[in-house]
Coordinates of C-alpha atoms in Angstrom, one line a residue:
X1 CA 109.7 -146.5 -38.5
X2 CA 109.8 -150.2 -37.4
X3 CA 106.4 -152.1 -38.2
X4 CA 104.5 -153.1 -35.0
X5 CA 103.5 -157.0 -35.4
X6 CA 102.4 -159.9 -33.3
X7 CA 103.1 -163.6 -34.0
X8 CA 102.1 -166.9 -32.7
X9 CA 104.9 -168.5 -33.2
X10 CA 104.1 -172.1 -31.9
X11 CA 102.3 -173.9 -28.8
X12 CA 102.9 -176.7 -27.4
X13 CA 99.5 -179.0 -27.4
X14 CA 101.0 -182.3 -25.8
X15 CA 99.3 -184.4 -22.5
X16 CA 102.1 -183.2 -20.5
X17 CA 101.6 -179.3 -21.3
X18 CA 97.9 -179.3 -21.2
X19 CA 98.4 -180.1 -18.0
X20 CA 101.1 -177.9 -16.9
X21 CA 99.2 -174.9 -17.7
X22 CA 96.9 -175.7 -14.9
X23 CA 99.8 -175.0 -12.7
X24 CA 99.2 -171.1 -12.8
X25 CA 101.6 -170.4 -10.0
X26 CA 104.8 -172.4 -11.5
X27 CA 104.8 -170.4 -14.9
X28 CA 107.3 -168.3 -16.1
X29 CA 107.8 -166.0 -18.7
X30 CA 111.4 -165.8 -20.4
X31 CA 111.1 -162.1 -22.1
X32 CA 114.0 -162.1 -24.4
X33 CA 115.5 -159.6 -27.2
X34 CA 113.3 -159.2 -30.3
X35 CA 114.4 -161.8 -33.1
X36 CA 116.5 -164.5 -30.8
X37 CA 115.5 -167.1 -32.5
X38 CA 117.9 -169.6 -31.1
X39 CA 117.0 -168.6 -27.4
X40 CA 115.0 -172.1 -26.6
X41 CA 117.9 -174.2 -27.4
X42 CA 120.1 -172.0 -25.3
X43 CA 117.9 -171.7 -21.9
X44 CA 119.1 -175.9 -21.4
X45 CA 115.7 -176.7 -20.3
X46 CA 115.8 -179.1 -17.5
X47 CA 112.8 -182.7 -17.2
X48 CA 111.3 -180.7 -14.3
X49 CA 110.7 -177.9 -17.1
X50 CA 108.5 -177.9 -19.8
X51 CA 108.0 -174.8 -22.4
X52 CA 104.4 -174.1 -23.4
X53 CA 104.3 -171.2 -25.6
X54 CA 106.3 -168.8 -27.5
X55 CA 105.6 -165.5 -28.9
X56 CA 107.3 -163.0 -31.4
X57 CA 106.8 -159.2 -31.5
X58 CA 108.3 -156.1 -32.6
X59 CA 109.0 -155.3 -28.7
X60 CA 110.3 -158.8 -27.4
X61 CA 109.9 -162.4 -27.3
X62 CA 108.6 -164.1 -24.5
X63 CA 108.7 -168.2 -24.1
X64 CA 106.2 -169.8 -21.4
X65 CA 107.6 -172.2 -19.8
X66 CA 106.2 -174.2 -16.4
X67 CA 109.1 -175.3 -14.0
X68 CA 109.3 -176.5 -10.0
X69 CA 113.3 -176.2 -10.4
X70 CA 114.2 -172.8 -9.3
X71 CA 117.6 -173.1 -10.9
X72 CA 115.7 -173.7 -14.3
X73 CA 114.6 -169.7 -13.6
X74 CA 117.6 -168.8 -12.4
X75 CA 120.1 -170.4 -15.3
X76 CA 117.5 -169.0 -17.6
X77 CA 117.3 -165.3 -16.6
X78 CA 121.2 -165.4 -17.0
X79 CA 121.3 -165.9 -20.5
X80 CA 122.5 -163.7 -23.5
X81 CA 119.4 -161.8 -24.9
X82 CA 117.3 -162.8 -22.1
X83 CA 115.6 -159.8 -20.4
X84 CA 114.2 -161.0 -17.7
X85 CA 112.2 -164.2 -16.0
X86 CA 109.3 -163.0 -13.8
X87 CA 107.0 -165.3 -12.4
X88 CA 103.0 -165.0 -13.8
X89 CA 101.4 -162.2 -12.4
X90 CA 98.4 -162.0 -11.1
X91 CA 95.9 -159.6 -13.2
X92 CA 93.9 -156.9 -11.1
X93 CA 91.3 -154.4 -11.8
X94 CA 91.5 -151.5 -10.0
X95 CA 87.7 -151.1 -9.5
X96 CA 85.4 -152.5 -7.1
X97 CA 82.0 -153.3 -5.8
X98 CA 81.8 -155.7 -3.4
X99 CA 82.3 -153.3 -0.5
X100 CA 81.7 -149.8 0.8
X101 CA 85.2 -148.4 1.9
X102 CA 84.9 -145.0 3.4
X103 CA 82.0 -142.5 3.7
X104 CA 79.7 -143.3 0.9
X105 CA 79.1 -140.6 -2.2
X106 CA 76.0 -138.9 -2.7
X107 CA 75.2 -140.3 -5.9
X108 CA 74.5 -143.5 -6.2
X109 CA 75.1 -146.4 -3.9
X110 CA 77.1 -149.0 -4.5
X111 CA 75.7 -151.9 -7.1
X112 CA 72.6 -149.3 -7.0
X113 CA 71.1 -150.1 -10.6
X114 CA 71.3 -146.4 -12.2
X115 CA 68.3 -145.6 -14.3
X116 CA 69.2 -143.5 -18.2
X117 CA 68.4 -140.6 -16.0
X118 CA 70.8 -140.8 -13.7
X119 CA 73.4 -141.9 -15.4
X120 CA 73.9 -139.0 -18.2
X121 CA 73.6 -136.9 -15.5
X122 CA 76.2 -138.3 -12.9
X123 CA 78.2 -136.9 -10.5
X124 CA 81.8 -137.8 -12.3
X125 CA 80.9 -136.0 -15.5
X126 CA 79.2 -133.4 -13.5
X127 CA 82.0 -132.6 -11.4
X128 CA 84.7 -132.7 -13.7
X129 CA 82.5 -130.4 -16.5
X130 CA 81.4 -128.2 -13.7
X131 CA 79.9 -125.4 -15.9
X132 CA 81.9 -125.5 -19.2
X133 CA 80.5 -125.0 -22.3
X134 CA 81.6 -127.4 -24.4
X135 CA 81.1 -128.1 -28.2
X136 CA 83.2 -131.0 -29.1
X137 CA 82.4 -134.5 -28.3
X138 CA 86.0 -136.0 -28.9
X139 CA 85.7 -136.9 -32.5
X140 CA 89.0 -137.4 -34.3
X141 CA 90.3 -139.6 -31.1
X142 CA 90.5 -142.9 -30.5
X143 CA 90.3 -144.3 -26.9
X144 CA 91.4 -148.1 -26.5
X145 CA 90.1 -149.6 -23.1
X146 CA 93.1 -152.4 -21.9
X147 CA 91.2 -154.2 -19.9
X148 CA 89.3 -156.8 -18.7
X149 CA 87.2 -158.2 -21.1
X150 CA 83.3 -160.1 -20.9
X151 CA 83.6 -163.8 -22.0
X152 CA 81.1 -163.0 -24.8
X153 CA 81.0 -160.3 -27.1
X154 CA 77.6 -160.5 -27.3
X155 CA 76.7 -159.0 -24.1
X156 CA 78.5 -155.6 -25.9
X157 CA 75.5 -155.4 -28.2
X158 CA 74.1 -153.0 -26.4
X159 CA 72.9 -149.3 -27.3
X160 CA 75.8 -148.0 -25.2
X161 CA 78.3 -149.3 -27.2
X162 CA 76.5 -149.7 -30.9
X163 CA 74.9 -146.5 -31.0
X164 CA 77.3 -144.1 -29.7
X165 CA 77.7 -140.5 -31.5
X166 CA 81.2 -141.8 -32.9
X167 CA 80.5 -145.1 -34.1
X168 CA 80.4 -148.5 -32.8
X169 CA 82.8 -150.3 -30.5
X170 CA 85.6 -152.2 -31.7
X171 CA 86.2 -155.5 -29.8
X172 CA 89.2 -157.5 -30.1
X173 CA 89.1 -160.2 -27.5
X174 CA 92.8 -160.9 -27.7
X175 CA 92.9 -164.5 -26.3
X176 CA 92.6 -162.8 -22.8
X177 CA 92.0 -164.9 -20.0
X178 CA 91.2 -161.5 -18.1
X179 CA 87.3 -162.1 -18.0
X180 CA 85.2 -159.4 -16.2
X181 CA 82.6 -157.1 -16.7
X182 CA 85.2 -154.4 -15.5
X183 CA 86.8 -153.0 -19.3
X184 CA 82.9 -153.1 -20.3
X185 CA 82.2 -150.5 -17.8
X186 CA 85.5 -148.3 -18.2
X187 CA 84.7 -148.2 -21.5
X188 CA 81.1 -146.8 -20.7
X189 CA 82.1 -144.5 -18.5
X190 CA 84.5 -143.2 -21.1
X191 CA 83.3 -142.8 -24.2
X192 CA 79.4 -144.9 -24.2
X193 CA 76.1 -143.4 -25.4
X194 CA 74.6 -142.8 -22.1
X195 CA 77.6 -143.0 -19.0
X196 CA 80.0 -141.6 -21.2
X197 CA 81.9 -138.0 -21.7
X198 CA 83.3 -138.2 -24.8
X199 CA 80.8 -140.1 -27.1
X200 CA 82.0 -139.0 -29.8
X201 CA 85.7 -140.4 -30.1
X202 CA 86.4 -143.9 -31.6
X203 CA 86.2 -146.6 -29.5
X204 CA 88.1 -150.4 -28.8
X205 CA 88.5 -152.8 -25.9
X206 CA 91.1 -154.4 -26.2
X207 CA 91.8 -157.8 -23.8
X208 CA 94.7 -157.4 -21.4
X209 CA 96.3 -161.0 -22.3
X210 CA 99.3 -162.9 -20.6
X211 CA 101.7 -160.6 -23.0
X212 CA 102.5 -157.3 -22.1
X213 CA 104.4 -157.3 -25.4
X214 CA 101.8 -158.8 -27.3
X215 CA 99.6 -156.0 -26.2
X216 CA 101.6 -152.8 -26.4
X217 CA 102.4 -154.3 -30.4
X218 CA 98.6 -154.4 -31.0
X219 CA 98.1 -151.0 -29.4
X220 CA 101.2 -149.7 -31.7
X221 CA 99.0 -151.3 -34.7
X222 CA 95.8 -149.5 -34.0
X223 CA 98.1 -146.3 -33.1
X224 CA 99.4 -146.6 -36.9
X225 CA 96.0 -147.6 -38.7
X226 CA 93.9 -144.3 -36.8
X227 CA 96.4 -141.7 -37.5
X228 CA 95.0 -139.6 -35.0
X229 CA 95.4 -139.1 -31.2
X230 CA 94.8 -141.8 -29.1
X231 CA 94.4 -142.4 -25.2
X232 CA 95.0 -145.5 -24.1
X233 CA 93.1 -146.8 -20.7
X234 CA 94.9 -148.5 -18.3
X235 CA 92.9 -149.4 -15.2
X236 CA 94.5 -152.8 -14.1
X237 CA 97.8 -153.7 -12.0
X238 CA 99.9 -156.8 -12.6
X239 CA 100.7 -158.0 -9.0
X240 CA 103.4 -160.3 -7.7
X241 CA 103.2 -161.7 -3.9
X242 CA 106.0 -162.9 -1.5
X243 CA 108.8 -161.5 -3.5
X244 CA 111.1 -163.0 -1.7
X245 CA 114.7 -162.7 -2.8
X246 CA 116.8 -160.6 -4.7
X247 CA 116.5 -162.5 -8.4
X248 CA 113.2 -162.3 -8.5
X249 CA 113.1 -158.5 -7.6
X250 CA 116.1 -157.9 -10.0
X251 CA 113.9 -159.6 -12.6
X252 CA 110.8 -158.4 -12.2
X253 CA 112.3 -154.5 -12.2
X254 CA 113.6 -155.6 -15.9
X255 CA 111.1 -156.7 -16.3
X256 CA 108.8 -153.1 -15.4
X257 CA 111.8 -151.1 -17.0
X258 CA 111.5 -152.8 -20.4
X259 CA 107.6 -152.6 -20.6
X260 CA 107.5 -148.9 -19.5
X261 CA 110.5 -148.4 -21.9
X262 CA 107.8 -149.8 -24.5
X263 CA 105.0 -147.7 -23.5
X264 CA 108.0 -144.5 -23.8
X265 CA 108.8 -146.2 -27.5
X266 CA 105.2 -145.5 -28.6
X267 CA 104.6 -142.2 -27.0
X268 CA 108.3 -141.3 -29.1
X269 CA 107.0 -142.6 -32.5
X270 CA 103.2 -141.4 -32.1
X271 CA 103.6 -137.9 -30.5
X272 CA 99.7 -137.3 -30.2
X273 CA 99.4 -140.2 -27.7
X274 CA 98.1 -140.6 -24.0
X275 CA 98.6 -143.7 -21.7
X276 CA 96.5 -143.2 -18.4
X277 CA 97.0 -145.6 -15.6
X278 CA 94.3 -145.9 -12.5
X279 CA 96.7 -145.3 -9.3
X280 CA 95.4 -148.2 -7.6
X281 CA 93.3 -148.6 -4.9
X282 CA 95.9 -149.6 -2.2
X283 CA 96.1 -146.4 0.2
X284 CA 99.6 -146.7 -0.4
X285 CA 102.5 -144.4 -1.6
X286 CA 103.6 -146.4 -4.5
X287 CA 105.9 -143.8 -5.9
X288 CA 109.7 -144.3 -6.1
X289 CA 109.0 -147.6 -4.6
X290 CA 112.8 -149.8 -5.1
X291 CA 111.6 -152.7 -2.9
X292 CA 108.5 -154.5 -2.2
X293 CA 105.2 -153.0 -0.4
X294 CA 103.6 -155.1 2.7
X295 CA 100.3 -153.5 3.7
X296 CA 96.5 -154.5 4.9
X297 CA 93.0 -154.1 2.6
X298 CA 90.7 -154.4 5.2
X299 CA 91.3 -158.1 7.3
X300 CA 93.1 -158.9 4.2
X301 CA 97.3 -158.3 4.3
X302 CA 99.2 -158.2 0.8
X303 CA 103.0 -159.1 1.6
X304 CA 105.9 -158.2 -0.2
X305 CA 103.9 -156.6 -3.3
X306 CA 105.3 -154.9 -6.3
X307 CA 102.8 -154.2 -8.9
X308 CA 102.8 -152.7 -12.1
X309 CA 102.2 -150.4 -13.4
X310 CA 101.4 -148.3 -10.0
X311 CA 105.5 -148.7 -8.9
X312 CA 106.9 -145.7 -10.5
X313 CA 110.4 -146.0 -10.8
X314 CA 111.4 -142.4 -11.6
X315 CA 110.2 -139.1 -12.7
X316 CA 109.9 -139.6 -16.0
X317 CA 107.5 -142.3 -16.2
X318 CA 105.5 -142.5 -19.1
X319 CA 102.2 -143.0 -17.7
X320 CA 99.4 -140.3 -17.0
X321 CA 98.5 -141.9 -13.1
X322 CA 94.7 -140.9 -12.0
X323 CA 93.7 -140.9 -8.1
X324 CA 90.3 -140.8 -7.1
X325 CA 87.9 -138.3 -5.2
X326 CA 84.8 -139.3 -3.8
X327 CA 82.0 -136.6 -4.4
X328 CA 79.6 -135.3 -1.0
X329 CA 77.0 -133.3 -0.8
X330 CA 78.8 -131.6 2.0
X331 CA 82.0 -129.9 2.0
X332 CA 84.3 -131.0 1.4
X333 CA 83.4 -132.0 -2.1
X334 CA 86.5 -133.0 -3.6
X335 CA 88.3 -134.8 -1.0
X336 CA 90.7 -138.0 -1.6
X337 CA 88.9 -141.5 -1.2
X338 CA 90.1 -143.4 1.4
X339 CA 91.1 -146.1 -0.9
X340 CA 92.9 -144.2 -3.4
X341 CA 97.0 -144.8 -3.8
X342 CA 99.1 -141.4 -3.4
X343 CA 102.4 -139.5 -3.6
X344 CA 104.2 -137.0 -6.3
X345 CA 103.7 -139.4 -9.1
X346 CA 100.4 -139.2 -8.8
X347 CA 99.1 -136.5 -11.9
X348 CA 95.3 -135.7 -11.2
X349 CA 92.6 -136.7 -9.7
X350 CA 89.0 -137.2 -10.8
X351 CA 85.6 -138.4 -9.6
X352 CA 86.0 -142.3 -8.5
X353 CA 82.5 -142.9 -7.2
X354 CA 80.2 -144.6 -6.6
X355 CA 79.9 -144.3 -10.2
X356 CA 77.4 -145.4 -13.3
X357 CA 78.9 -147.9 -16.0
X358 CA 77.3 -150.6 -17.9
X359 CA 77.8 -154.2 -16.3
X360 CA 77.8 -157.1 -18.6
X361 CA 77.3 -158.6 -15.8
X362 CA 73.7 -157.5 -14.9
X363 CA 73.1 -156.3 -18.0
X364 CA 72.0 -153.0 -16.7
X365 CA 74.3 -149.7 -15.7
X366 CA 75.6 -150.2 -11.8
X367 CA 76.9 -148.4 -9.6
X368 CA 80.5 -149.4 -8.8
X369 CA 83.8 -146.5 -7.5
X370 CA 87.9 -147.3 -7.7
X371 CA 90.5 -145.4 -9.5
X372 CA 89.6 -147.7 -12.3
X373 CA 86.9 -145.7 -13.0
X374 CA 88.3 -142.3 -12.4
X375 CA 90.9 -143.1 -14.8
X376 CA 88.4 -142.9 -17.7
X377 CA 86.8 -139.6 -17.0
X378 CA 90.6 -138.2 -17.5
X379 CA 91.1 -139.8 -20.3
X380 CA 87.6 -138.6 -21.9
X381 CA 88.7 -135.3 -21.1
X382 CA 91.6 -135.6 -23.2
X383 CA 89.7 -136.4 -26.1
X384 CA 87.7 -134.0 -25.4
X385 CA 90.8 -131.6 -25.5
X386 CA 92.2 -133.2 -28.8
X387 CA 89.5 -132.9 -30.9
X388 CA 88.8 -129.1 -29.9
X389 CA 92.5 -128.5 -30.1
X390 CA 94.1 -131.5 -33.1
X391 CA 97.2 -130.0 -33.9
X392 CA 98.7 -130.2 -30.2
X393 CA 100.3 -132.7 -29.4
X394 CA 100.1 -134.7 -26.1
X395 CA 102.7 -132.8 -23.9
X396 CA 100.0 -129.9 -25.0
X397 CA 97.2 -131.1 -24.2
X398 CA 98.7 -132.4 -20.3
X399 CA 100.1 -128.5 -20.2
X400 CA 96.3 -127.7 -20.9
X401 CA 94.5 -130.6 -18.4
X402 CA 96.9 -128.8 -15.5
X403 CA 96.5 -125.0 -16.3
X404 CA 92.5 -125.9 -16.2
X405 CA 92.6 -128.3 -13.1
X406 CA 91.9 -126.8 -10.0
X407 CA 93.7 -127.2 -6.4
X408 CA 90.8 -128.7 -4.8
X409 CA 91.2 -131.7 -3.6
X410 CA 92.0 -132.4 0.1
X411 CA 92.7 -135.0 2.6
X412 CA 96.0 -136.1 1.0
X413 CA 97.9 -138.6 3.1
X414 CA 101.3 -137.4 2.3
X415 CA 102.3 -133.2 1.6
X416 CA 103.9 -134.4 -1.8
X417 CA 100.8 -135.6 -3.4
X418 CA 98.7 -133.0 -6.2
X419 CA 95.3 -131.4 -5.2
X420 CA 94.7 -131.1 -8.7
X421 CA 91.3 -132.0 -9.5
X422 CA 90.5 -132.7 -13.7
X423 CA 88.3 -129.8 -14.8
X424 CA 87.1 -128.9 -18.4
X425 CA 88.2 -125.2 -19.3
X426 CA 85.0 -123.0 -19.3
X427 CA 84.8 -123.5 -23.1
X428 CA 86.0 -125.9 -25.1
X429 CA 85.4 -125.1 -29.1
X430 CA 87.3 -126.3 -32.3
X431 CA 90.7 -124.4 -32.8
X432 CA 89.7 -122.0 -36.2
X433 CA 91.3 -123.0 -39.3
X434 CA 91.1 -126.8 -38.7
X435 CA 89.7 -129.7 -40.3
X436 CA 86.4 -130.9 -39.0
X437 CA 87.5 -134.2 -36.8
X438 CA 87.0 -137.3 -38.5
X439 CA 87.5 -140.8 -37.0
X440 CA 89.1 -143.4 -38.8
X441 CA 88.5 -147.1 -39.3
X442 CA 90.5 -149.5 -37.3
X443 CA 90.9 -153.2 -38.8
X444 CA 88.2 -155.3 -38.2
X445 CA 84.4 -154.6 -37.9
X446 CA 82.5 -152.7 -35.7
X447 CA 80.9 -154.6 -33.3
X448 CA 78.2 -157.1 -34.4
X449 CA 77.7 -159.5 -31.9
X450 CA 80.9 -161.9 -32.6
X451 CA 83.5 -159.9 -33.8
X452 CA 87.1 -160.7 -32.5
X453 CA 90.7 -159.8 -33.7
X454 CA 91.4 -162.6 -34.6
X455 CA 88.7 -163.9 -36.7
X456 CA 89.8 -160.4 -38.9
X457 CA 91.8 -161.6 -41.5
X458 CA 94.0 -157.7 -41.8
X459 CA 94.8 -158.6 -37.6
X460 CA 98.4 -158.2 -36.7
X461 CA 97.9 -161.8 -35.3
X462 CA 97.0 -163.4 -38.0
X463 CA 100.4 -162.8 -39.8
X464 CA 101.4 -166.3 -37.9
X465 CA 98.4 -168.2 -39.9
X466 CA 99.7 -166.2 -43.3
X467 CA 103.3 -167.5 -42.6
X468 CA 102.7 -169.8 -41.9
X469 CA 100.0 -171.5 -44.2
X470 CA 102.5 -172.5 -47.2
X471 CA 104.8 -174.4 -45.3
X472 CA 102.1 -176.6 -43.9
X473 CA 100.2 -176.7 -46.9
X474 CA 103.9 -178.7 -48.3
X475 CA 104.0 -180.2 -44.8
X476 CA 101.1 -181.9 -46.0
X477 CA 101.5 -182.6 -49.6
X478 CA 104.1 -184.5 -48.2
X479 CA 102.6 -186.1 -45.7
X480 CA 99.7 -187.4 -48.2
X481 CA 102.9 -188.7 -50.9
X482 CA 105.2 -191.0 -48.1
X483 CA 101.7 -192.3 -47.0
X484 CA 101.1 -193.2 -50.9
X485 CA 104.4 -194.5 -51.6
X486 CA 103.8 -196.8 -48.2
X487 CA 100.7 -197.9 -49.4
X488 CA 101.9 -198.7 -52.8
X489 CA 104.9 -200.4 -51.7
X490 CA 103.0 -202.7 -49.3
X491 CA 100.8 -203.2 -52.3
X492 CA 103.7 -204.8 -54.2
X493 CA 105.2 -206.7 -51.5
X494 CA 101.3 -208.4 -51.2
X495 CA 100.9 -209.2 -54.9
X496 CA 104.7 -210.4 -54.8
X497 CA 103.6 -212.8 -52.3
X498 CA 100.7 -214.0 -53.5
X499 CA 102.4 -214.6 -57.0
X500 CA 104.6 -217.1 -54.8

């Protein structure tokens, strides 16, 4: 089995650069073949182009660069090894609570701050339990929440994250320029001490950063160190807008081919693992989507959109997609929110909201609804599932979530989308004759207050400072004997003179 790593290969620090990077919408990223070392040198960078950042992991290697020359991008995405050139995408969550779309739920209202109370009791986990008996908490899982991250760990010290029933949370920042409250409150709703289902599986947020690849090669690492079953959390879309021509299109599909591809690679290697993706929040039919979507979110109109991961490209995606269900006090109780995405690669719904999940934000537990948040309550009952049943594997466990689901939901915009609403089965106990569930550590330390990947010295992203530390280390030893030999040559030539 190949080993999953990460490295920082170089970054370029100069005036010109610094100032490039400012420039969000005129960066590109050239994902090439894994181990092309000679790729920069081949790509013929133009003066309008300047390269910013390169990266190296076990999936593929991507070079930022920042370019106004479109031929730059198209020369580029033309090259041997090169995968694919796609413009930066903008990063979305798929949650929201700036606005009331639709007929509100019973329970709460929107940015409604939810008392202890309320939240252990809420409507998502009430609705998906229904009247199950269950006694498992999803111990012996891990759940990573890829995500949106809070621009200081410290507003994660909190009870619903330190003193959960399996341990607490593992933060690893990533670099990510993704900085929201949003992962913060998937991750409650998941697996947290108060909001959350299954409190008792291991937990990590990981930062969704500018590398796809970067990413997925962390996750792999984690996947590797747990040996167990892990569900990863997915409830964020990568958008482009005004895809205009055919290149771009061409690229961007590589681009979505070779990152799903990835996702397949894991799933291959690491049979006992889940990645759920929040269908978006679009009202759109996103499935089997070739082109580019133009379509309206209230006065606002998106134009030539493709987004990933929402654009399924065929029926054997890898990704578990979760729509959303808005829950009334009237019938009927289960029907599709009006903001939720739809179509036959949509998988299950679940509860969307309003729902409870701690806000970094506001410090407090809010009230906020989207497929984001659905997304977690399927993935919770997954763990749930694993760690009553840990010698399935994940084709299993699906087979299990859609025997117990229930043909319930209604209001579908198109005849080819699922009514199958996420339900527990009516008892959920540990399968006889196995192991009680144990989680096991991930690198790094549990939460304290600072803790990052990076600053953990067994992080797959620290193999660049490991390499990388001799050769400077003689880099400057040099340095520090040309600078002595100058000195004591200018030394000579002075007492020379003054001898004269």
């Amino acid at each position: 089995m190949k080993q999953a790593f990460v490295r920082k290969s170089w970054e370029n620090e100069s005036r010109k650069a610094l100032k490039s990077k400012k420039d969000q919408k005129n960066i590109y990223q050239v994902i090439v073949r894994s181990g092309r070392n000679s790729i920069e040198s081949d790509l013929n960078i133009k003066p309008k182009t300047t390269v910013l950042s390169k990266n190296e992991t076990s999936f593929a290697d991507s070079i930022f660069i920042h370019t106004t020359d479109e031929s730059d991008v198209i020369a580029a995405s033309s090259k041997k090894d090169v995968i694919a050139v796609i413009r930066k995408p903008k990063m979305v969550p798929m949650g929201f609570t700036g606005e009331i779309r639709g007929e509100p739920a019973y329970f709460p209202s929107l940015l409604q701050t939810c008392n202890v109370n309320q939240t252990k009791t809420q409507a998502g986990i009430v609705d998906s339990v229904g009247n199950s008996t269950i006694n498992v908490n999803g111990k012996g899982t891990l759940i990573i929440v890829w995500d949106f991250v809070p621009g200081e760990s410290s507003s994660l010290s909190i009870s619903e994250f330190t003193e959960r029933e399996g341990g607490g949370m593992y933060f690893y920042q990533n670099g990510s320029n993704a900085i929201a409250s949003h992962g913060a409150q998937v991750a409650s709703i998941a697996a947290g001490k108060s909001a959350g289902l299954a409190k008792g599986a291991a937990l990590a947020l990981l930062g969704l950063s500018d590398d796809i690849f970067q990413d997925l090669s962390i996750i792999e690492s984690l996947i590797e160190a747990f040996k167990g079953p892990v569900l990863i959390n997915m409830s964020f879309g990568l958008e482009w807008e005004n895809v205009n021509n055919q290149i771009e299109i061409d690229n961007i599909n590589r681009f979505m081919q070779f990152a799903s591809q990835a996702v397949s690679d894991i799933k291959l290697r690491y049979p006992k693992t889940l990645f759920f993706i929040a269908a978006g929040n679009e009202t759109q039919n996103m499935c089997d989507t070739l082109g580019t979507l133009t379509y309206s979110i209230g006065n606002t109109t998106k134009t030539k959109m493709v987004i990933w991961p929402q654009f399924e490209r065929n029926k054997s995606s890898p990704f578990v997609s979760v729509g959303a269900t808005t829950v009334r006090q009237e019938p009927p109780t289960r029907k599709i929110s009006i903001y939720s995405n739809y179509g036959d690669c949509i998988n299950f719904f679940a509860h969307g909201g309003p729902i409870c999940g701690w806000d970094t934000d506001f410090s407090s537990f809010k009230a906020t609804q989207g497929t984001s948040f659905s997304c977690p309550i399927a993935v919770s009952i997954a763990s749930l599932l694993f760690s009553a049943y840990p010698s399935k594997s994940a084709s299993e466990i699906l087979d299990i979530m859609n025997s117990s689901a229930t043909d319930s939901v209604t209001g579908q915009y198109s005849g080819d989308t699922t009514s199958k609403f996420l339900q527990l089965p009516a008892t959920l106990n540990r399968e006889t004759g196995t192991e009680p569930p144990k989680n096991n550590d991930l690198p790094g330390d549990i939460l304290s207050g600072s803790v990052e990947l990076e600053d953990n010295k067994n992080s797959p992203l620290n193999e660049a400072r490991d390499e990388f530390k001799i050769p400077l280390i003689i880099t400057g030893v040099i340095i520090l004997i040309l600078l002595l030999l100058l000195s004591f040559q200018f030394f000579v030539k002075r007492n020379n003179s003054n001898k004269i």
